[in-house]
Amino acid sequence: MKKKPFVTLEKLQEIVQQVPTPFHLYDEKGIRENAMALKEAFSWNKGFKEYFAVKANPNPALIEILREYGCGCDCSSYTELLLSHAMGCAGDDIMFSSNDTPPEEFAYADEIGAIINLDDITHIECLEQTIGRIPKVISCRYNPGGLFKISNDIMDNPGDAKYGMTTEQLFEAFKILKEKGAEEFGIHAFLASNTVTNEYYPMLAKVLFDVAVKLQKETGAHIKFINLSGGIGIPYRPEQEPNDIRVIGEGVRQVYEEVLVPAGMGDVAIYTELGRFMMGPYGCLVTKAIHEKHTHKEYIGVDACAVNLMRPAMYGAYHHITVMGKEDAPCDHVYDVTGSLCENNDKFAIDRHLPQIDKGDLLVIHDTGAHGFAMGYNYNGKLKSAEVLLKEDGSFEVIRRAETPKDYFATLDGFPIYKKMFPEG
Ligand SMILES: *Cc1c(COP(=O)(O)O)cnc(C)c1O
């Protein structure tokens, strides 16, 4: 499938008049349609709730849109809890799915009424010592180990992942938590990342529903929800077939009818913590070609770099690139598209077939809506970009300004050097 940007060249030219490149641009219409489709796909489940994985894109304006569709927030740290709480998420609108959790973060999560999802059996004691009791609603993260396979294809390697409790520990944890006063339980697992297949969630559901039935029988615990977490992927590459969320929802429903309903557990709520699927395709990084270099290879230098989008440098991830205005030109050039970091892996594309790129061309780097801006950092003293929302009515709004040198040096305030750089304070 040909990947098309959600924005036109004309619109981009209008935006860059006011917001200098690089910036991340988001598509309100796409976010809304997708959130609605997810809600519909799981409407068969009365308690269904998506907890958007805030780490994927912690922009309040975007989370606000998802809130309109009933989404809560899945948090993994203090600052994410702080943001979610400030946005009006209360009580079971927040899932705290962290790991290696600092005790103060348990305390804050409890204070704002978040549902706590324990990553390890030893965290029971840590939590109890920190807050002086065990919450009435509690969740445990499960890791069955081994390899997670779909018809002989290995999807991921949970046995090598740091997260979650073993089967034995999960049963033990439920017993201890129940003794200590927990009344309603959740089970959570995240066994494969960025799956581009409609089979992942139904297969994960089978694993979790089976264990839920056993847990209920053996421990008498009342299981309130099963959290399928994240992991539904997006087609970064043009040749990939996108997931169909309706097929996924229906697949989970069938397993639910097969396993939970006959066990008398037809009241269990399904929760999800999707990040990438909710935002990934509805964001792009807009950057300008500022240099071309002809040495041992052909290079195009752009004004964005890996601090704006780390996935290619970090994982060798593919992000599709459209040269705006040249969508139909032949891809008869082979380029490395690079940023300006003093790091040779600062490349958005390597040996990529693209149309001829001229200085000043606007490039759209696709699918940066999740784990894009959010993974940004400040290496080489680079500043984080602005974020812009392209609204449904065609207008646009800056939803986060770009960092300034003053932001970058903010933690040196109170030191003499800061006064030298910013005498005005
Ligand atoms: C990262 C994460 C998610 C979201 O994952 P995606 O791949 O973006 O869907 C959900 N839950 C937890 C606990 C996570 O760590």
XYZ file of C-alpha atoms and ligand atoms in Angstrom:
440
model
C 0.000 0.000 0.000
C 1.300 3.440 -0.887
C 1.857 5.487 2.245
C 0.359 8.950 1.912
C 0.953 11.841 4.295
C -2.160 13.120 6.065
C -1.182 16.680 5.179
C -0.848 18.412 1.817
C 2.187 20.363 0.617
C 0.097 23.555 0.544
C -0.969 23.134 4.154
C 2.595 22.357 5.227
C 3.891 25.447 3.467
C 1.333 27.461 5.389
C 2.375 25.884 8.699
C 6.130 26.348 8.167
C 5.507 30.080 7.680
C 4.643 30.202 11.370
C 6.363 27.196 12.904
C 9.960 26.606 11.841
C 10.984 23.038 10.987
C 11.519 20.534 12.422
C 8.285 19.769 14.254
C 5.972 16.878 14.885
C 2.555 17.249 13.281
C -0.528 15.311 14.441
C -3.738 14.446 12.664
C -6.815 15.075 14.805
C -9.171 13.399 12.340
C -7.109 10.195 12.239
C -6.804 10.048 16.034
C -10.562 10.425 16.451
C -11.555 7.876 13.808
C -9.161 5.301 15.220
C -10.251 5.859 18.837
C -13.858 5.418 17.747
C -13.026 2.214 15.851
C -11.303 0.741 18.917
C -14.268 1.599 21.114
C -16.657 -0.036 18.672
C -14.485 -3.132 18.253
C -14.764 -3.859 21.975
C -18.290 -2.543 22.552
C -19.401 -6.157 23.175
C -17.586 -5.959 26.533
C -19.482 -3.873 29.068
C -16.495 -2.776 31.114
C -14.089 -2.202 28.232
C -11.608 0.601 28.730
C -8.507 1.744 26.894
C -5.804 3.233 29.102
C -3.664 5.191 26.671
C 0.032 4.490 27.298
C 1.110 8.016 28.167
C 4.771 7.220 27.558
C 4.017 6.870 23.840
C 2.949 10.502 23.578
C 2.605 12.623 26.692
C 1.021 15.642 25.015
C -2.042 16.752 27.020
C -3.859 18.172 23.965
C -3.720 14.754 22.293
C -4.647 12.814 25.429
C -7.572 15.210 25.830
C -8.921 14.019 22.477
C -8.700 10.378 23.567
C -10.451 11.210 26.846
C -13.533 12.137 24.795
C -13.725 8.488 23.757
C -13.608 7.250 27.329
C -9.892 6.535 27.442
C -7.976 6.611 30.695
C -4.215 6.859 31.137
C -1.640 4.142 31.608
C 1.305 5.603 33.509
C 4.769 4.282 34.217
C 6.310 7.094 36.233
C 5.690 9.926 38.679
C 5.556 12.646 36.036
C 3.089 10.686 33.923
C 0.883 10.261 36.992
C 1.182 13.978 37.697
C 0.099 14.872 34.155
C -2.789 12.404 34.088
C -4.060 13.560 37.438
C -3.846 17.211 36.392
C -5.860 16.333 33.295
C -8.718 15.269 35.496
C -8.148 11.526 35.445
C -9.307 10.224 38.781
C -9.561 6.848 40.417
C -9.873 4.034 37.924
C -9.087 6.385 35.033
C -5.422 5.771 35.802
C -3.548 2.490 35.527
C -0.081 2.512 37.057
C 1.823 -0.179 35.133
C 5.393 0.473 36.180
C 8.337 -1.758 36.918
C 11.325 -1.389 39.244
C 9.010 1.109 40.927
C 10.387 3.652 43.418
C 8.291 3.450 46.613
C 7.427 7.185 46.422
C 5.710 6.516 43.113
C 3.542 3.809 44.683
C 2.632 6.342 47.355
C 1.634 9.007 44.834
C -0.282 6.532 42.659
C -2.227 5.437 45.728
C -2.835 9.028 46.805
C -4.530 9.872 43.512
C -6.470 6.607 43.485
C -4.753 4.966 40.490
C -5.078 1.224 39.976
C -1.712 -0.270 40.818
C -0.419 -3.049 38.583
C 2.349 -4.915 40.433
C 5.272 -6.021 38.302
C 6.716 -8.371 40.902
C 5.693 -10.452 43.899
C 8.185 -8.617 46.124
C 6.389 -5.358 45.353
C 3.505 -6.505 47.573
C 5.671 -5.960 50.627
C 7.120 -2.738 49.240
C 3.654 -1.366 48.549
C 2.270 -2.409 51.929
C 5.202 -0.855 53.782
C 4.907 2.332 51.746
C 1.180 2.999 52.023
C 0.401 0.990 55.144
C -2.146 -1.342 53.537
C -3.035 -3.199 50.375
C -5.526 -1.432 48.077
C -8.933 -3.064 47.586
C -8.390 -3.154 43.818
C -5.046 -4.516 42.690
C -3.528 -5.917 39.516
C -0.614 -8.271 38.840
C 1.559 -8.446 35.765
C 2.089 -11.934 34.359
C 5.014 -13.304 32.355
C 4.566 -16.960 31.364
C 8.151 -17.127 30.043
C 9.220 -19.076 26.973
C 8.693 -17.855 23.451
C 5.473 -16.329 22.207
C 4.661 -17.913 18.857
C 1.998 -17.679 16.203
C 1.904 -20.722 13.950
C 5.665 -21.345 14.325
C 6.577 -17.694 13.863
C 8.262 -16.332 16.953
C 6.656 -13.032 17.889
C 8.678 -12.183 20.939
C 10.666 -13.667 23.788
C 8.879 -13.148 27.135
C 11.366 -15.514 28.800
C 14.011 -12.876 28.181
C 11.903 -9.926 29.352
C 12.363 -8.287 32.749
C 8.652 -7.746 33.288
C 6.044 -9.618 35.245
C 5.677 -12.599 37.574
C 6.060 -16.288 36.794
C 2.952 -18.488 36.870
C 3.848 -19.776 40.324
C 4.460 -16.282 41.662
C 1.190 -15.032 40.195
C -0.837 -17.637 42.119
C 1.151 -16.945 45.266
C 0.714 -13.191 44.850
C -3.075 -13.523 44.506
C -3.236 -15.594 47.704
C -1.120 -13.121 49.673
C -2.982 -10.083 48.342
C -6.333 -11.641 49.166
C -5.212 -12.433 52.719
C -4.074 -8.852 53.067
C -7.451 -7.464 52.104
C -7.520 -7.061 48.314
C -11.059 -7.596 47.024
C -10.932 -7.110 43.276
C -8.150 -8.307 41.008
C -6.748 -7.612 37.601
C -4.293 -9.565 35.454
C -1.998 -7.906 32.948
C 0.521 -9.151 30.390
C 2.508 -7.614 27.541
C 4.104 -10.450 25.609
C 4.955 -9.014 22.185
C 5.588 -5.541 20.848
C 4.483 -3.889 17.603
C 2.620 -6.950 16.307
C 1.256 -6.460 12.824
C -1.177 -9.361 12.839
C -4.773 -9.674 13.963
C -3.863 -12.808 15.924
C -1.797 -11.340 18.752
C -4.546 -10.067 21.051
C -6.746 -13.165 20.700
C -3.746 -15.411 21.457
C -2.736 -13.284 24.428
C -6.360 -13.298 25.582
C -6.354 -17.107 25.524
C -3.255 -17.229 27.740
C -4.675 -14.681 30.194
C -8.245 -16.025 30.258
C -7.022 -19.582 30.928
C -4.879 -18.437 33.810
C -7.706 -16.209 35.108
C -10.093 -19.165 35.320
C -7.496 -21.189 37.246
C -6.716 -18.272 39.547
C -10.369 -17.749 40.351
C -10.877 -21.453 41.078
C -7.739 -21.917 43.130
C -7.659 -18.676 45.105
C -11.305 -17.597 45.111
C -10.148 -14.127 44.023
C -12.721 -12.016 42.217
C -11.218 -11.055 38.897
C -12.545 -7.693 37.836
C -10.500 -7.051 34.728
C -8.016 -8.527 32.321
C -5.596 -6.058 30.819
C -4.293 -6.973 27.367
C -1.876 -4.041 27.574
C -0.103 -2.688 24.478
C 1.599 -4.388 21.589
C -0.824 -3.894 18.709
C 1.424 -2.550 16.021
C 1.221 -0.373 12.954
C 2.491 -0.832 9.399
C 5.673 1.237 9.321
C 6.525 -0.256 5.933
C 4.404 0.296 2.828
C 4.206 -3.438 2.101
C 2.735 -4.248 5.534
C -0.958 -4.964 5.934
C -2.461 -2.838 8.729
C -4.197 -4.505 11.665
C -7.973 -4.528 11.537
C -9.147 -3.608 15.017
C -12.637 -4.964 14.329
C -11.194 -8.388 13.534
C -9.034 -8.177 16.658
C -11.995 -7.222 18.866
C -14.057 -10.041 17.422
C -11.176 -12.506 17.948
C -10.958 -11.554 21.617
C -14.745 -11.852 21.949
C -14.666 -15.412 20.663
C -12.016 -16.459 23.188
C -14.016 -14.668 25.902
C -17.122 -16.702 24.996
C -15.091 -19.910 24.866
C -13.139 -19.552 28.102
C -14.545 -16.963 30.497
C -18.304 -17.213 29.970
C -18.522 -21.000 30.620
C -16.478 -20.457 33.813
C -19.104 -18.001 35.059
C -16.760 -15.079 34.456
C -18.855 -13.212 31.890
C -18.574 -10.012 33.900
C -14.821 -9.566 33.499
C -13.885 -6.214 31.959
C -11.320 -6.058 29.170
C -8.758 -3.303 29.463
C -6.105 -2.273 26.962
C -3.064 -0.014 27.255
C -2.391 0.801 23.647
C 0.129 3.471 22.784
C 1.513 2.917 19.306
C -1.807 1.855 17.835
C -3.592 4.945 19.182
C -1.133 7.562 17.954
C 1.644 6.126 15.783
C 0.193 6.672 12.289
C -1.361 10.023 13.234
C 1.899 11.846 13.720
C 4.770 12.715 11.410
C 8.049 14.559 11.703
C 8.285 17.472 9.305
C 11.835 18.426 8.375
C 13.625 20.379 5.684
C 16.531 19.271 3.500
C 19.332 21.735 4.256
C 22.383 20.073 2.728
C 23.397 17.536 0.135
C 26.731 15.830 0.299
C 28.405 13.638 -2.302
C 31.264 11.552 -0.871
C 31.472 7.776 -0.624
C 27.698 7.829 -0.523
C 24.957 10.292 -1.369
C 23.741 12.151 1.714
C 20.838 14.453 2.343
C 21.181 16.445 5.550
C 17.928 17.532 7.174
C 17.236 19.934 10.030
C 15.851 17.194 12.297
C 18.058 14.615 13.973
C 17.814 11.552 16.188
C 16.833 13.632 19.218
C 13.543 14.325 17.426
C 13.035 10.698 16.464
C 15.250 8.080 17.998
C 13.758 4.872 16.647
C 15.860 4.572 13.475
C 19.104 5.207 15.382
C 18.149 3.036 18.336
C 16.431 0.054 16.726
C 17.282 0.462 13.056
C 13.540 1.036 12.705
C 12.083 1.841 9.303
C 10.169 5.089 8.954
C 8.739 5.852 5.567
C 9.741 9.177 4.023
C 7.734 11.272 1.583
C 9.411 14.131 -0.256
C 6.561 16.611 -0.404
C 5.527 17.660 -3.866
C 7.430 14.747 -5.396
C 4.999 11.977 -4.452
C 4.728 10.792 -8.028
C 8.342 11.360 -9.075
C 10.416 8.231 -9.759
C 12.492 6.965 -6.782
C 15.657 6.933 -8.868
C 18.086 8.214 -6.231
C 19.629 6.289 -3.335
C 20.233 8.390 -0.246
C 21.236 8.253 3.369
C 19.038 10.855 5.063
C 20.926 12.177 8.055
C 20.664 14.487 11.019
C 23.451 16.608 12.453
C 24.434 14.668 15.579
C 28.072 13.683 15.963
C 26.927 10.077 15.840
C 27.115 8.038 12.680
C 23.856 6.261 13.513
C 22.001 9.571 13.246
C 20.306 8.547 10.017
C 16.586 8.509 9.312
C 17.136 6.279 6.289
C 20.014 4.291 4.856
C 20.278 3.432 1.153
C 16.705 4.606 0.643
C 15.299 4.901 -2.865
C 13.778 8.364 -3.093
C 13.087 10.992 -5.704
C 15.794 13.583 -6.238
C 15.879 15.798 -3.163
C 16.784 19.465 -3.463
C 17.746 21.835 -0.712
C 14.621 23.386 0.751
C 12.427 20.352 0.074
C 10.083 19.433 2.903
C 10.292 15.823 4.014
C 7.572 14.032 5.952
C 8.877 11.192 8.100
C 5.858 8.992 8.750
C 4.440 7.282 11.822
C 6.076 9.334 14.543
C 2.927 9.797 16.622
C 3.988 7.231 19.221
C 7.430 6.787 20.737
C 8.593 9.689 18.545
C 8.795 13.077 20.248
C 8.360 11.224 23.539
C 11.712 9.459 23.272
C 13.471 12.740 22.551
C 16.613 13.718 24.346
C 19.113 16.564 24.351
C 22.373 15.022 23.192
C 24.764 17.427 21.454
C 22.831 20.226 23.115
C 20.001 19.755 20.631
C 16.649 21.216 21.540
C 13.310 19.447 21.399
C 10.974 20.500 18.631
C 7.493 21.943 18.724
C 4.377 19.796 18.332
C 1.539 20.948 16.113
C -2.006 19.652 15.794
C -3.661 19.657 12.384
C -7.302 20.002 13.294
C -10.310 18.414 11.701
C -11.378 21.742 10.199
C -7.994 22.184 8.500
C -6.658 24.800 10.907
C -3.599 24.108 13.015
C -2.486 24.785 16.566
C 0.855 24.619 18.336
C 0.281 22.175 21.202
C 3.824 22.359 22.543
C 6.351 25.070 21.783
C 9.901 24.229 20.811
C 12.548 24.213 23.510
C 14.756 27.269 23.821
C 18.361 27.420 25.036
C 16.945 28.736 28.294
C 14.923 25.541 28.743
C 18.012 23.509 28.008
C 20.044 25.320 30.652
C 17.163 25.627 33.140
C 18.692 23.197 35.620
C 21.746 25.458 35.886
C 19.641 28.322 37.184
C 21.153 29.580 40.400
C 24.655 28.968 39.032
C 26.774 31.931 37.913
C 27.121 30.606 34.347
C 23.354 30.866 33.866
C 23.414 34.562 34.737
C 26.194 35.047 32.181
C 24.154 33.432 29.433
C 20.852 35.008 30.468
C 21.682 38.262 32.266
C 18.044 39.304 32.120
C 17.251 36.251 34.339
C 4.936 0.686 26.421
C 3.791 0.092 27.154
C 2.516 0.079 26.596
C 2.221 0.601 25.205
O 2.851 -0.160 24.253
P 2.577 0.075 22.689
O 3.498 -0.866 22.024
O 2.881 1.499 22.426
O 1.144 -0.242 22.463
C 1.490 -0.435 27.345
N 1.693 -0.929 28.587
C 2.912 -0.935 29.168
C 3.057 -1.475 30.533
C 4.006 -0.435 28.474
O 5.204 -0.467 29.034
